[in-house]
């Protein structure tokens, strides 16, 4: 898909034509300009040539049938991954589907949440040790259009069954706050009632703790959900797992979060991946509880998805860790594991050649 010539192609048309075109793409999710019958045949042909809508992607459906991963090929040949997670309506199981836009049919009830986990960069420069994306290094930032394209891809599929994307999380490849402007541009389009109409409370940004980003977000009029990748309760361990901690130590990140809460009055989620023998001890649980003792903080425990370097914590250990948080009255949730069989779970996003 490439809309960079859209304004140019429509420059001699009345102004409302551009609005019509944008609505067709971002609201009605057409996948070919021939569907835009309000345009003349000549104009539709020209648009198909100069602003192609096709999204080149391969798709995998998980065995549990609750998630679908798409590998989207960008204009310059680079690839990104994005995942649709269906909270209550299973998709029809399938194997690899080569041409999703014509072959994949979804079934299920229409009331479930449909969350798209989007990538904000190709790769990631921050190199967290437990994360597959971090291992592939950094290629480039995504444009706002390339971020939006990921949600459009699934919106087109969901349209077939009469449903739509209800939630967007920036938890795919990359660090959203290192691509701040394009991420916010995309968020505004997702939120726009003229287009996707997804509420700010249904949009989440997860950051490894880029302080400038947290500060800028608190100045925005759109207060999306903020999540902080914590993963360790002290700098010594966090530095080992997340090199970015050397630049942005815990104390400074938490100070920025407190200022954010002061301004926005919004809850903040702290993500904590439980890694066997690394950050899952009783002592870690106690230290974490001490840090998290603030009214609008809450912890989101994530089971480590295998990416090569570590092992996930055993169930008994996870239960003990949770029991300590409970005893110390820390609010926490545990993340449901989507798509680990198709490498579409948190931290498993990687494109290897
Ligand atoms: N770069 C951002 C957003 C993308 S990562 C960030 O780090 O917050 C999305 C979430 O997946 C983060 O909380 C990240 O720490 C977590 N994650 C990374 N690797 C993981 C793994 N192997 N298992 C489980 N979660 C992982
Ligand atoms: Fe980048 Fe987030 Fe992965 Fe760290 S966890 S390498 S910040 S994508």
PDB file of C-alpha atoms in Angstrom, residues 59-292:
ATOM      1  CA  UNK A  59      -0.333 -14.898   7.429  1.00  0.00           C
ATOM      2  CA  UNK A  60      -0.130 -17.559  10.134  1.00  0.00           C
ATOM      3  CA  UNK A  61      -3.049 -18.594  12.342  1.00  0.00           C
ATOM      4  CA  UNK A  62      -2.153 -19.997  15.781  1.00  0.00           C
ATOM      5  CA  UNK A  63      -3.277 -23.505  16.774  1.00  0.00           C
ATOM      6  CA  UNK A  64      -5.202 -22.075  19.691  1.00  0.00           C
ATOM      7  CA  UNK A  65      -7.020 -20.099  17.012  1.00  0.00           C
ATOM      8  CA  UNK A  66      -6.943 -16.916  18.995  1.00  0.00           C
ATOM      9  CA  UNK A  67      -4.261 -15.037  17.149  1.00  0.00           C
ATOM     10  CA  UNK A  68      -3.162 -14.325  13.615  1.00  0.00           C
ATOM     11  CA  UNK A  69       0.268 -13.051  12.715  1.00  0.00           C
ATOM     12  CA  UNK A  70       0.925 -11.121   9.519  1.00  0.00           C
ATOM     13  CA  UNK A  71       4.366 -10.515   8.072  1.00  0.00           C
ATOM     14  CA  UNK A  72       3.983  -7.404   5.983  1.00  0.00           C
ATOM     15  CA  UNK A  73       6.422  -6.541   3.214  1.00  0.00           C
ATOM     16  CA  UNK A  74       7.168  -2.820   3.086  1.00  0.00           C
ATOM     17  CA  UNK A  75       7.854  -0.721  -0.021  1.00  0.00           C
ATOM     18  CA  UNK A  76      11.615  -1.094   0.369  1.00  0.00           C
ATOM     19  CA  UNK A  77      11.387  -4.869   0.823  1.00  0.00           C
ATOM     20  CA  UNK A  78      11.885  -4.829   4.615  1.00  0.00           C
ATOM     21  CA  UNK A  79       9.467  -6.919   6.643  1.00  0.00           C
ATOM     22  CA  UNK A  80       7.540  -6.237   9.831  1.00  0.00           C
ATOM     23  CA  UNK A  81       5.270  -8.356  11.978  1.00  0.00           C
ATOM     24  CA  UNK A  82       1.900  -7.530  13.427  1.00  0.00           C
ATOM     25  CA  UNK A  83      -0.574  -9.682  15.330  1.00  0.00           C
ATOM     26  CA  UNK A  84      -4.338  -9.759  15.757  1.00  0.00           C
ATOM     27  CA  UNK A  85      -5.463 -11.166  19.099  1.00  0.00           C
ATOM     28  CA  UNK A  86      -9.082 -12.238  19.430  1.00  0.00           C
ATOM     29  CA  UNK A  87     -10.196 -12.189  23.011  1.00  0.00           C
ATOM     30  CA  UNK A  88     -13.370 -14.200  22.842  1.00  0.00           C
ATOM     31  CA  UNK A  89     -14.041 -15.248  19.316  1.00  0.00           C
ATOM     32  CA  UNK A  90     -11.814 -17.947  17.894  1.00  0.00           C
ATOM     33  CA  UNK A  91     -10.778 -17.684  14.288  1.00  0.00           C
ATOM     34  CA  UNK A  92     -11.092 -20.551  11.922  1.00  0.00           C
ATOM     35  CA  UNK A  93      -7.913 -22.576  12.158  1.00  0.00           C
ATOM     36  CA  UNK A  94      -5.606 -22.572   9.190  1.00  0.00           C
ATOM     37  CA  UNK A  95      -2.058 -23.222   8.192  1.00  0.00           C
ATOM     38  CA  UNK A  96       0.076 -20.743   6.338  1.00  0.00           C
ATOM     39  CA  UNK A  97      -2.128 -18.705   4.061  1.00  0.00           C
ATOM     40  CA  UNK A  98      -0.337 -17.191   1.107  1.00  0.00           C
ATOM     41  CA  UNK A  99      -2.918 -14.716  -0.067  1.00  0.00           C
ATOM     42  CA  UNK A 100      -4.884 -13.679   2.984  1.00  0.00           C
ATOM     43  CA  UNK A 101      -6.980 -10.968   1.448  1.00  0.00           C
ATOM     44  CA  UNK A 102      -8.804 -13.413  -0.773  1.00  0.00           C
ATOM     45  CA  UNK A 103      -8.486 -16.702   1.151  1.00  0.00           C
ATOM     46  CA  UNK A 104      -8.826 -16.037   4.847  1.00  0.00           C
ATOM     47  CA  UNK A 105     -12.305 -16.037   6.290  1.00  0.00           C
ATOM     48  CA  UNK A 106     -12.822 -15.382   9.965  1.00  0.00           C
ATOM     49  CA  UNK A 107     -15.607 -16.881  11.998  1.00  0.00           C
ATOM     50  CA  UNK A 108     -16.718 -16.255  15.567  1.00  0.00           C
ATOM     51  CA  UNK A 109     -18.937 -14.036  17.594  1.00  0.00           C
ATOM     52  CA  UNK A 110     -18.827 -10.382  16.842  1.00  0.00           C
ATOM     53  CA  UNK A 111     -18.713  -8.995  20.347  1.00  0.00           C
ATOM     54  CA  UNK A 112     -15.172  -9.958  21.305  1.00  0.00           C
ATOM     55  CA  UNK A 113     -12.293  -7.555  21.561  1.00  0.00           C
ATOM     56  CA  UNK A 114      -9.986  -7.539  18.564  1.00  0.00           C
ATOM     57  CA  UNK A 115      -6.584  -6.190  19.528  1.00  0.00           C
ATOM     58  CA  UNK A 116      -3.870  -5.461  17.009  1.00  0.00           C
ATOM     59  CA  UNK A 117      -0.323  -5.420  18.327  1.00  0.00           C
ATOM     60  CA  UNK A 118       1.591  -3.091  16.001  1.00  0.00           C
ATOM     61  CA  UNK A 119       5.274  -2.572  15.271  1.00  0.00           C
ATOM     62  CA  UNK A 120       6.690   0.945  15.359  1.00  0.00           C
ATOM     63  CA  UNK A 121      10.173   0.242  13.990  1.00  0.00           C
ATOM     64  CA  UNK A 122      11.852  -2.364  11.797  1.00  0.00           C
ATOM     65  CA  UNK A 123      13.922  -4.069  14.498  1.00  0.00           C
ATOM     66  CA  UNK A 124      14.903  -2.184  17.639  1.00  0.00           C
ATOM     67  CA  UNK A 125      18.111  -0.438  18.699  1.00  0.00           C
ATOM     68  CA  UNK A 126      17.722  -1.138  22.427  1.00  0.00           C
ATOM     69  CA  UNK A 127      18.873  -4.756  22.463  1.00  0.00           C
ATOM     70  CA  UNK A 128      17.116  -6.107  25.557  1.00  0.00           C
ATOM     71  CA  UNK A 129      18.616  -9.528  26.188  1.00  0.00           C
ATOM     72  CA  UNK A 130      15.328 -11.423  26.451  1.00  0.00           C
ATOM     73  CA  UNK A 131      13.760  -9.959  23.299  1.00  0.00           C
ATOM     74  CA  UNK A 132      13.986 -11.435  19.796  1.00  0.00           C
ATOM     75  CA  UNK A 133      13.438  -8.042  18.148  1.00  0.00           C
ATOM     76  CA  UNK A 134      16.345  -6.631  20.116  1.00  0.00           C
ATOM     77  CA  UNK A 135      18.568  -9.331  18.687  1.00  0.00           C
ATOM     78  CA  UNK A 136      17.888  -8.417  15.071  1.00  0.00           C
ATOM     79  CA  UNK A 137      19.223  -4.884  15.513  1.00  0.00           C
ATOM     80  CA  UNK A 138      17.683  -1.695  14.135  1.00  0.00           C
ATOM     81  CA  UNK A 139      16.832  -1.076  10.482  1.00  0.00           C
ATOM     82  CA  UNK A 140      14.621   2.023  10.430  1.00  0.00           C
ATOM     83  CA  UNK A 141      11.597   3.808  11.838  1.00  0.00           C
ATOM     84  CA  UNK A 142       8.191   3.122  10.347  1.00  0.00           C
ATOM     85  CA  UNK A 143       6.203   5.977   8.816  1.00  0.00           C
ATOM     86  CA  UNK A 144       2.767   6.727  10.280  1.00  0.00           C
ATOM     87  CA  UNK A 145       1.237   5.157   7.141  1.00  0.00           C
ATOM     88  CA  UNK A 146       3.217   1.960   7.714  1.00  0.00           C
ATOM     89  CA  UNK A 147       1.981   1.768  11.306  1.00  0.00           C
ATOM     90  CA  UNK A 148      -1.608   2.375  10.187  1.00  0.00           C
ATOM     91  CA  UNK A 149      -1.271  -0.175   7.378  1.00  0.00           C
ATOM     92  CA  UNK A 150      -0.909  -2.945   9.984  1.00  0.00           C
ATOM     93  CA  UNK A 151      -4.294  -2.122  11.498  1.00  0.00           C
ATOM     94  CA  UNK A 152      -5.862  -1.698   8.061  1.00  0.00           C
ATOM     95  CA  UNK A 153      -4.675  -5.183   7.138  1.00  0.00           C
ATOM     96  CA  UNK A 154      -6.690  -6.771   9.951  1.00  0.00           C
ATOM     97  CA  UNK A 155      -9.587  -4.325   9.603  1.00  0.00           C
ATOM     98  CA  UNK A 156     -10.080  -5.597   6.068  1.00  0.00           C
ATOM     99  CA  UNK A 157     -10.207  -9.187   7.301  1.00  0.00           C
ATOM    100  CA  UNK A 158     -12.580  -8.382  10.161  1.00  0.00           C
ATOM    101  CA  UNK A 159     -14.855  -6.410   7.857  1.00  0.00           C
ATOM    102  CA  UNK A 160     -15.772  -9.703   6.140  1.00  0.00           C
ATOM    103  CA  UNK A 161     -17.482 -10.901   9.344  1.00  0.00           C
ATOM    104  CA  UNK A 162     -18.911  -7.483  10.131  1.00  0.00           C
ATOM    105  CA  UNK A 163     -16.552  -6.701  13.015  1.00  0.00           C
ATOM    106  CA  UNK A 164     -13.635  -4.360  13.514  1.00  0.00           C
ATOM    107  CA  UNK A 165     -10.405  -3.679  15.375  1.00  0.00           C
ATOM    108  CA  UNK A 166     -11.308  -2.507  18.875  1.00  0.00           C
ATOM    109  CA  UNK A 167      -7.864  -2.076  20.513  1.00  0.00           C
ATOM    110  CA  UNK A 168      -4.347  -1.203  19.412  1.00  0.00           C
ATOM    111  CA  UNK A 169      -1.187  -1.836  21.422  1.00  0.00           C
ATOM    112  CA  UNK A 170       2.289  -0.668  20.473  1.00  0.00           C
ATOM    113  CA  UNK A 171       3.946  -3.868  21.664  1.00  0.00           C
ATOM    114  CA  UNK A 172       5.252  -5.295  18.422  1.00  0.00           C
ATOM    115  CA  UNK A 173       8.704  -4.626  17.036  1.00  0.00           C
ATOM    116  CA  UNK A 174      10.536  -1.523  18.119  1.00  0.00           C
ATOM    117  CA  UNK A 175      10.526   1.200  20.730  1.00  0.00           C
ATOM    118  CA  UNK A 176       7.579   3.541  20.056  1.00  0.00           C
ATOM    119  CA  UNK A 177       9.136   6.525  21.849  1.00  0.00           C
ATOM    120  CA  UNK A 178      12.148   6.432  19.532  1.00  0.00           C
ATOM    121  CA  UNK A 179       9.667   7.072  16.708  1.00  0.00           C
ATOM    122  CA  UNK A 180       7.470   9.431  18.693  1.00  0.00           C
ATOM    123  CA  UNK A 181       6.017  11.719  16.008  1.00  0.00           C
ATOM    124  CA  UNK A 182       4.933   8.933  13.664  1.00  0.00           C
ATOM    125  CA  UNK A 183       3.463   6.915  16.535  1.00  0.00           C
ATOM    126  CA  UNK A 184       1.373   9.873  17.713  1.00  0.00           C
ATOM    127  CA  UNK A 185       0.328  10.679  14.139  1.00  0.00           C
ATOM    128  CA  UNK A 186      -0.930   7.091  13.788  1.00  0.00           C
ATOM    129  CA  UNK A 187      -2.662   7.228  17.203  1.00  0.00           C
ATOM    130  CA  UNK A 188      -4.573  10.344  16.095  1.00  0.00           C
ATOM    131  CA  UNK A 189      -5.849   8.554  12.981  1.00  0.00           C
ATOM    132  CA  UNK A 190      -6.826   5.470  15.042  1.00  0.00           C
ATOM    133  CA  UNK A 191      -8.727   7.706  17.434  1.00  0.00           C
ATOM    134  CA  UNK A 192     -10.366   9.919  14.786  1.00  0.00           C
ATOM    135  CA  UNK A 193     -14.161   9.324  14.745  1.00  0.00           C
ATOM    136  CA  UNK A 194     -14.089   9.902  10.965  1.00  0.00           C
ATOM    137  CA  UNK A 195     -11.749   6.924  10.540  1.00  0.00           C
ATOM    138  CA  UNK A 196     -11.015   4.000  12.907  1.00  0.00           C
ATOM    139  CA  UNK A 197     -12.837   5.574  15.858  1.00  0.00           C
ATOM    140  CA  UNK A 198     -10.844   3.599  18.468  1.00  0.00           C
ATOM    141  CA  UNK A 199     -11.068   5.219  21.926  1.00  0.00           C
ATOM    142  CA  UNK A 200      -7.846   6.447  23.584  1.00  0.00           C
ATOM    143  CA  UNK A 201      -8.562   4.076  26.465  1.00  0.00           C
ATOM    144  CA  UNK A 202      -8.278   1.211  23.998  1.00  0.00           C
ATOM    145  CA  UNK A 203      -4.876   2.305  22.695  1.00  0.00           C
ATOM    146  CA  UNK A 204      -1.708   1.415  24.642  1.00  0.00           C
ATOM    147  CA  UNK A 205       1.918   2.398  24.211  1.00  0.00           C
ATOM    148  CA  UNK A 206       4.631   0.308  25.830  1.00  0.00           C
ATOM    149  CA  UNK A 207       8.090   1.798  26.341  1.00  0.00           C
ATOM    150  CA  UNK A 208      11.355   0.487  27.681  1.00  0.00           C
ATOM    151  CA  UNK A 209      11.483   3.762  29.626  1.00  0.00           C
ATOM    152  CA  UNK A 210      12.435   6.574  27.228  1.00  0.00           C
ATOM    153  CA  UNK A 211      11.978   9.533  29.555  1.00  0.00           C
ATOM    154  CA  UNK A 212      11.568  12.193  26.850  1.00  0.00           C
ATOM    155  CA  UNK A 213       8.693  10.143  25.401  1.00  0.00           C
ATOM    156  CA  UNK A 214       6.944   9.787  28.766  1.00  0.00           C
ATOM    157  CA  UNK A 215       7.230  13.569  29.249  1.00  0.00           C
ATOM    158  CA  UNK A 216       5.958  14.376  25.761  1.00  0.00           C
ATOM    159  CA  UNK A 217       3.044  11.962  26.126  1.00  0.00           C
ATOM    160  CA  UNK A 218       1.923  13.718  29.285  1.00  0.00           C
ATOM    161  CA  UNK A 219       1.633  16.951  27.262  1.00  0.00           C
ATOM    162  CA  UNK A 220      -0.571  15.395  24.587  1.00  0.00           C
ATOM    163  CA  UNK A 221      -4.301  15.985  24.622  1.00  0.00           C
ATOM    164  CA  UNK A 222      -4.841  12.296  23.815  1.00  0.00           C
ATOM    165  CA  UNK A 223      -4.251  10.243  26.921  1.00  0.00           C
ATOM    166  CA  UNK A 224      -3.637   6.731  25.700  1.00  0.00           C
ATOM    167  CA  UNK A 225      -2.635   3.959  28.134  1.00  0.00           C
ATOM    168  CA  UNK A 226       1.020   3.980  29.096  1.00  0.00           C
ATOM    169  CA  UNK A 227       2.973   0.809  29.904  1.00  0.00           C
ATOM    170  CA  UNK A 228       6.543   0.686  31.147  1.00  0.00           C
ATOM    171  CA  UNK A 229       8.766  -2.341  30.545  1.00  0.00           C
ATOM    172  CA  UNK A 230      10.317  -2.750  33.970  1.00  0.00           C
ATOM    173  CA  UNK A 231      11.430  -6.406  34.133  1.00  0.00           C
ATOM    174  CA  UNK A 232      13.790  -5.897  37.081  1.00  0.00           C
ATOM    175  CA  UNK A 233      13.326  -4.176  40.447  1.00  0.00           C
ATOM    176  CA  UNK A 234      16.835  -2.704  40.701  1.00  0.00           C
ATOM    177  CA  UNK A 235      19.301  -1.028  38.359  1.00  0.00           C
ATOM    178  CA  UNK A 236      21.978  -3.677  38.770  1.00  0.00           C
ATOM    179  CA  UNK A 237      19.787  -6.398  37.284  1.00  0.00           C
ATOM    180  CA  UNK A 238      17.888  -4.114  34.937  1.00  0.00           C
ATOM    181  CA  UNK A 239      21.122  -2.845  33.373  1.00  0.00           C
ATOM    182  CA  UNK A 240      22.090  -6.443  32.643  1.00  0.00           C
ATOM    183  CA  UNK A 241      18.784  -7.235  30.965  1.00  0.00           C
ATOM    184  CA  UNK A 242      18.029  -3.866  29.377  1.00  0.00           C
ATOM    185  CA  UNK A 243      21.076  -1.804  28.344  1.00  0.00           C
ATOM    186  CA  UNK A 244      18.849   1.307  28.124  1.00  0.00           C
ATOM    187  CA  UNK A 245      18.779   1.342  31.948  1.00  0.00           C
ATOM    188  CA  UNK A 246      22.305   2.790  31.866  1.00  0.00           C
ATOM    189  CA  UNK A 247      20.944   5.908  30.153  1.00  0.00           C
ATOM    190  CA  UNK A 248      17.586   5.998  31.939  1.00  0.00           C
ATOM    191  CA  UNK A 249      17.923   4.485  35.418  1.00  0.00           C
ATOM    192  CA  UNK A 250      14.898   3.290  37.346  1.00  0.00           C
ATOM    193  CA  UNK A 251      14.651   6.232  39.692  1.00  0.00           C
ATOM    194  CA  UNK A 252      14.487   8.720  36.811  1.00  0.00           C
ATOM    195  CA  UNK A 253      11.991   6.631  34.861  1.00  0.00           C
ATOM    196  CA  UNK A 254       9.699   6.376  37.897  1.00  0.00           C
ATOM    197  CA  UNK A 255      10.016  10.114  38.515  1.00  0.00           C
ATOM    198  CA  UNK A 256       8.892  10.784  34.928  1.00  0.00           C
ATOM    199  CA  UNK A 257       6.000   8.334  35.439  1.00  0.00           C
ATOM    200  CA  UNK A 258       4.935  10.129  38.625  1.00  0.00           C
ATOM    201  CA  UNK A 259       4.921  13.450  36.779  1.00  0.00           C
ATOM    202  CA  UNK A 260       2.906  11.814  34.007  1.00  0.00           C
ATOM    203  CA  UNK A 261       0.349  10.569  36.556  1.00  0.00           C
ATOM    204  CA  UNK A 262       0.233  13.957  38.228  1.00  0.00           C
ATOM    205  CA  UNK A 263      -0.687  15.580  34.903  1.00  0.00           C
ATOM    206  CA  UNK A 264      -2.967  12.924  33.438  1.00  0.00           C
ATOM    207  CA  UNK A 265      -4.418  11.124  36.481  1.00  0.00           C
ATOM    208  CA  UNK A 266      -4.120   7.916  34.443  1.00  0.00           C
ATOM    209  CA  UNK A 267      -3.092   4.480  35.695  1.00  0.00           C
ATOM    210  CA  UNK A 268       0.273   3.185  34.494  1.00  0.00           C
ATOM    211  CA  UNK A 269       1.086  -0.460  33.844  1.00  0.00           C
ATOM    212  CA  UNK A 270       4.499  -1.912  34.646  1.00  0.00           C
ATOM    213  CA  UNK A 271       5.397  -4.969  32.594  1.00  0.00           C
ATOM    214  CA  UNK A 272       7.464  -7.650  34.280  1.00  0.00           C
ATOM    215  CA  UNK A 273       8.598 -10.712  32.316  1.00  0.00           C
ATOM    216  CA  UNK A 274       9.274 -13.646  34.644  1.00  0.00           C
ATOM    217  CA  UNK A 275      12.562 -15.284  33.666  1.00  0.00           C
ATOM    218  CA  UNK A 276      13.699 -18.436  35.443  1.00  0.00           C
ATOM    219  CA  UNK A 277      16.458 -17.821  37.972  1.00  0.00           C
ATOM    220  CA  UNK A 278      16.998 -14.242  36.781  1.00  0.00           C
ATOM    221  CA  UNK A 279      14.289 -11.943  38.157  1.00  0.00           C
ATOM    222  CA  UNK A 280      11.787 -14.317  39.786  1.00  0.00           C
ATOM    223  CA  UNK A 281      13.192 -14.697  43.324  1.00  0.00           C
ATOM    224  CA  UNK A 282      11.305 -13.844  46.518  1.00  0.00           C
ATOM    225  CA  UNK A 283      13.726 -10.973  46.993  1.00  0.00           C
ATOM    226  CA  UNK A 284      12.872  -9.581  43.529  1.00  0.00           C
ATOM    227  CA  UNK A 285       9.144  -9.834  44.329  1.00  0.00           C
ATOM    228  CA  UNK A 286       9.709  -7.894  47.567  1.00  0.00           C
ATOM    229  CA  UNK A 287      11.829  -5.214  45.866  1.00  0.00           C
ATOM    230  CA  UNK A 288       9.257  -4.917  43.092  1.00  0.00           C
ATOM    231  CA  UNK A 289       6.472  -4.509  45.649  1.00  0.00           C
ATOM    232  CA  UNK A 290       8.356  -1.705  47.317  1.00  0.00           C
ATOM    233  CA  UNK A 291       8.697   0.169  44.023  1.00  0.00           C
ATOM    234  CA  UNK A 292       5.077  -0.399  43.021  1.00  0.00           C
TER     235      UNK A 292
END
